[in-house]
Amino acid sequence: MAARYRMNLLDWILAPFQYGFMRTAALAGALVGATCALLGVYVVLRRMAFIGDALAHTVLPGLVIAYLNRWNMTAGALVAGVITALGIGWLSRRREIREDTAIGIAFTGMFALGVLLMSAARSFRDFSHMLFGYIIGVTDDQLRLFAALAAVIVVVLGLLHKELELTSFDPLHAQAIGLRPDRLRYVLLLLMALAVVGAIQAVGVVLTSALLIVPAAAASLLTNRLPVMMALAVLIAVLASLIGLLISYHLDVASGAAIVLTCIAAFLLAWAVRAVRERHKPASENHT
Amino acid sequence: MARWFFPYGGKAGASPMRGAPALAAQRLAVRYPAAVQPALRDVTITVPVGTRLALVGPNGAGKSTLLKAAAGLLPIAEGQLTICGLPPGQCPHLVAYLAQRGEVDWHFPISVRRLVVTGRYPHLGWLRSPSREDWRKADAALERLGIRDLAERQIGELSGGQQQRALLARALAQEAELLLLDEPLNAIDAATRAVVSDLLSDLKREGKTVIVATHELDRLQADFDDALFLLDGRVIGRGLADYQQKADAVLNGWLRVTA
């Protein structure tokens, strides 16, 4: 009985991957999820969640313009993402208007522009892929590009780890020893733009910030060590991408939404684990 | 590329001028970027190497502003300011700046030991990880402040006094010649207060210069060699000799209210 159940589960997991498009989708999901989660730890710790969401949404007009002109859509997203990242970096240094307000204006404005352009073209199937993702449509070329983007992000985060860490928790000390926290913030924004480009293909413009925020937030509930947090976030994101993809295959539901909801389930699980752990903590440790 | 992007690290800093005072200001005025009025004006002072100087005054007197300007964090609006004979910010590895405790995000997932080793970063610069020697120096600094046993704790798990000690340990690990400490005595426990007193006299013995912003008058004569009294961004007195009178005459009312 147990053995048969195990066979069924194994079958449930493995059978979909006899299809090439599912294998590509799984790789893309894992790659994009892992990159977003890694970067997401900084997004969460530096309270940049709203910026992550805005970055994903402002990419829409770039996607639409590329689509309408039959250019490479990934390139369109990349250009729009980088322009947005630079724009947000610039806005956050100005003082005429509060940063979150300015971002809110730019973000809704760009998103509306994308919707407007797309409504003129009247192709709602392609439009819904932009909004909600189409991970099983990932091509091998796109997969290679995602791998390259992931490599760039991992290498930059690795090389600048100690500076990014320091400017995140003590920007004043960083500045006093000659670092430029505002420029390191630009670096993070640009990396976020790169990560968002892959995530949009997987879960769409609307749900992309979930990949940046949710796995990292779940990991932040489980540990107070940065490297461990990054590893856990990546693990959660990869598992959630694969499980979400399988659920979407078997139940025939939207893959992007399934991936995001699996991430949310992981977050709730982490929350429960933390609650149980807090309860079993000896009273003597709760001195703060 | 990195060097162009933002110079940082021991070799990027210029060497100090021999024989120059640790800090020299002439008719210095400092203004915050968005402000109309300078937060500090007409300050002229020379701080010889090896001095322990207290900056005394109520909140808003300009103590933090002077320290930030010395650390190269604020532009100079008027006058002149030199640190070891150089413009501020030119030799970051020689100047340890300790901000008020509230400037640090204490929820950040980092251990006390790792916080302290960030004091070694100006000696490392880009792309280099702390060496065994850097970690040893961080541990020695923790030991000296009596919080070695807390080294692996997350920084937010410490009490206020312990957090202050961790920041002081970082300043020590930096092995700077000039230490700029902003309110290290604010809201700390008696044990930490005693540790800080010992530390100040140790630093004096090692020939370091220490400038401390404080609005506490209790141990002024025991812990410091000199004092600069500030009010509303101006110098209103200098020296420890008649500080009681100065305090009584001008500051007392303010200090009672704010301390």
CSV table of N, CA, C and O in Angstrom, one decimal, chain B residues 73-116:
chain,number,residue,atom,x,y,z
B,73,LEU,N,31.3,63.3,6.4
B,73,LEU,CA,29.9,63.0,6.0
B,73,LEU,C,29.1,64.2,5.6
B,73,LEU,O,28.0,64.1,5.0
B,74,LEU,N,29.6,65.4,6.0
B,74,LEU,CA,28.9,66.6,5.6
B,74,LEU,C,29.8,67.6,4.9
B,74,LEU,O,31.0,67.7,5.3
B,75,PRO,N,29.3,68.3,3.9
B,75,PRO,CA,30.2,69.3,3.2
B,75,PRO,C,30.4,70.5,4.1
B,75,PRO,O,29.6,70.8,5.0
B,76,ILE,N,31.6,71.1,3.9
B,76,ILE,CA,31.9,72.3,4.7
B,76,ILE,C,31.3,73.5,3.9
B,76,ILE,O,31.6,73.7,2.7
B,77,ALA,N,30.6,74.3,4.6
B,77,ALA,CA,29.9,75.5,4.0
B,77,ALA,C,30.9,76.6,3.9
B,77,ALA,O,31.0,77.3,2.9
B,78,GLU,N,31.6,76.9,5.0
B,78,GLU,CA,32.5,78.0,5.1
B,78,GLU,C,33.7,77.6,6.0
B,78,GLU,O,33.6,76.7,6.8
B,79,GLY,N,34.8,78.3,5.8
B,79,GLY,CA,36.0,78.1,6.7
B,79,GLY,C,36.7,76.9,6.3
B,79,GLY,O,36.6,76.4,5.2
B,80,GLN,N,37.5,76.4,7.2
B,80,GLN,CA,38.4,75.3,6.9
B,80,GLN,C,38.3,74.2,8.0
B,80,GLN,O,38.1,74.5,9.2
B,81,LEU,N,38.5,73.0,7.6
B,81,LEU,CA,38.6,71.9,8.5
B,81,LEU,C,39.6,70.9,8.0
B,81,LEU,O,39.5,70.5,6.8
B,82,THR,N,40.6,70.5,8.8
B,82,THR,CA,41.6,69.5,8.4
B,82,THR,C,41.6,68.4,9.5
B,82,THR,O,41.5,68.7,10.7
B,83,ILE,N,41.8,67.2,9.0
B,83,ILE,CA,42.0,66.0,9.9
B,83,ILE,C,43.4,65.5,9.6
B,83,ILE,O,43.7,65.1,8.5
B,84,CYS,N,44.2,65.5,10.6
B,84,CYS,CA,45.6,65.1,10.4
B,84,CYS,C,46.2,65.8,9.2
B,84,CYS,O,47.0,65.3,8.5
B,85,GLY,N,45.9,67.1,9.1
B,85,GLY,CA,46.4,67.9,8.0
B,85,GLY,C,45.8,67.8,6.7
B,85,GLY,O,46.2,68.4,5.7
B,86,LEU,N,44.8,66.9,6.6
B,86,LEU,CA,44.1,66.6,5.3
B,86,LEU,C,42.7,67.0,5.3
B,86,LEU,O,42.1,67.1,6.4
B,87,PRO,N,42.1,67.2,4.2
B,87,PRO,CA,40.6,67.4,4.2
B,87,PRO,C,39.9,66.2,4.7
B,87,PRO,O,40.4,65.1,4.6
B,88,PRO,N,38.7,66.4,5.4
B,88,PRO,CA,38.0,65.3,6.0
B,88,PRO,C,37.6,64.3,4.9
B,88,PRO,O,37.4,64.6,3.7
B,89,GLY,N,37.7,63.0,5.3
B,89,GLY,CA,37.3,61.9,4.3
B,89,GLY,C,38.5,61.4,3.5
B,89,GLY,O,38.3,60.5,2.7
B,90,GLN,N,39.6,62.0,3.6
B,90,GLN,CA,40.8,61.6,2.8
B,90,GLN,C,41.5,60.4,3.4
B,90,GLN,O,42.2,59.7,2.6
B,91,CYS,N,41.4,60.2,4.7
B,91,CYS,CA,42.1,59.1,5.3
B,91,CYS,C,41.2,58.3,6.2
B,91,CYS,O,41.3,58.3,7.4
B,92,PRO,N,40.1,57.7,5.5
B,92,PRO,CA,39.1,57.0,6.3
B,92,PRO,C,39.6,55.9,7.2
B,92,PRO,O,39.0,55.6,8.3
B,93,HIS,N,40.8,55.3,6.9
B,93,HIS,CA,41.2,54.2,7.7
B,93,HIS,C,41.8,54.7,9.0
B,93,HIS,O,42.0,54.0,9.9
B,94,LEU,N,42.1,56.0,9.1
B,94,LEU,CA,42.7,56.6,10.3
B,94,LEU,C,41.7,57.2,11.2
B,94,LEU,O,42.0,57.6,12.3
B,95,VAL,N,40.5,57.3,10.7
B,95,VAL,CA,39.4,58.0,11.5
B,95,VAL,C,38.3,57.0,11.7
B,95,VAL,O,37.7,56.5,10.7
B,96,ALA,N,38.0,56.7,13.0
B,96,ALA,CA,36.8,55.9,13.3
B,96,ALA,C,35.7,56.7,13.7
B,96,ALA,O,35.8,57.5,14.7
B,97,TYR,N,34.6,56.6,13.0
B,97,TYR,CA,33.4,57.4,13.4
B,97,TYR,C,32.3,56.5,14.0
B,97,TYR,O,32.0,55.5,13.3
B,98,LEU,N,31.9,56.8,15.2
B,98,LEU,CA,30.9,56.0,15.8
B,98,LEU,C,29.6,56.8,15.9
B,98,LEU,O,29.5,57.8,16.6
B,99,ALA,N,28.6,56.4,15.1
B,99,ALA,CA,27.4,57.2,15.0
B,99,ALA,C,26.5,56.9,16.2
B,99,ALA,O,26.8,56.0,17.0
B,100,GLN,N,25.5,57.7,16.4
B,100,GLN,CA,24.5,57.3,17.5
B,100,GLN,C,23.9,56.0,17.2
B,100,GLN,O,23.8,55.6,16.1
B,101,ARG,N,23.5,55.3,18.3
B,101,ARG,CA,23.1,53.9,18.2
B,101,ARG,C,21.9,53.7,17.2
B,101,ARG,O,21.8,52.7,16.5
B,102,GLY,N,21.1,54.7,17.1
B,102,GLY,CA,19.9,54.6,16.3
B,102,GLY,C,20.1,54.6,14.8
B,102,GLY,O,19.2,54.3,14.0
B,103,GLU,N,21.4,54.9,14.4
B,103,GLU,CA,21.7,54.9,12.9
B,103,GLU,C,21.8,53.5,12.4
B,103,GLU,O,21.9,53.3,11.2
B,104,VAL,N,22.0,52.5,13.3
B,104,VAL,CA,22.2,51.1,12.8
B,104,VAL,C,20.9,50.4,12.8
B,104,VAL,O,20.1,50.5,13.7
B,105,ASP,N,20.7,49.5,11.8
B,105,ASP,CA,19.5,48.7,11.7
B,105,ASP,C,19.8,47.4,12.5
B,105,ASP,O,20.4,46.5,12.0
B,106,TRP,N,19.4,47.4,13.8
B,106,TRP,CA,19.7,46.3,14.7
B,106,TRP,C,19.0,45.0,14.4
B,106,TRP,O,19.3,44.0,15.0
B,107,HIS,N,18.0,45.1,13.5
B,107,HIS,CA,17.3,43.8,13.2
B,107,HIS,C,18.0,43.0,12.1
B,107,HIS,O,17.7,41.9,11.8
B,108,PHE,N,19.0,43.6,11.5
B,108,PHE,CA,19.7,43.0,10.4
B,108,PHE,C,20.4,41.7,10.8
B,108,PHE,O,21.0,41.6,11.9
B,109,PRO,N,20.3,40.6,10.0
B,109,PRO,CA,20.8,39.3,10.4
B,109,PRO,C,22.3,39.3,10.3
B,109,PRO,O,22.9,38.8,9.4
B,110,ILE,N,23.0,39.7,11.4
B,110,ILE,CA,24.4,39.7,11.4
B,110,ILE,C,24.9,39.5,12.8
B,110,ILE,O,24.2,40.0,13.8
B,111,SER,N,26.0,38.8,13.0
B,111,SER,CA,26.4,38.6,14.4
B,111,SER,C,27.2,39.7,14.9
B,111,SER,O,27.7,40.6,14.1
B,112,VAL,N,27.4,39.8,16.2
B,112,VAL,CA,28.2,40.9,16.8
B,112,VAL,C,29.6,40.9,16.3
B,112,VAL,O,30.2,41.9,16.0
B,113,ARG,N,30.1,39.6,16.2
B,113,ARG,CA,31.5,39.5,15.7
B,113,ARG,C,31.7,40.1,14.3
B,113,ARG,O,32.7,40.7,14.0
B,114,ARG,N,30.7,39.8,13.5
B,114,ARG,CA,30.8,40.3,12.1
B,114,ARG,C,30.6,41.8,12.0
B,114,ARG,O,31.2,42.5,11.2
B,115,LEU,N,29.7,42.3,12.9
B,115,LEU,CA,29.6,43.8,13.0
B,115,LEU,C,31.0,44.4,13.3
B,115,LEU,O,31.4,45.4,12.7
B,116,VAL,N,31.7,43.8,14.3
B,116,VAL,CA,32.9,44.4,14.7
B,116,VAL,C,34.0,44.3,13.6
B,116,VAL,O,34.8,45.2,13.4
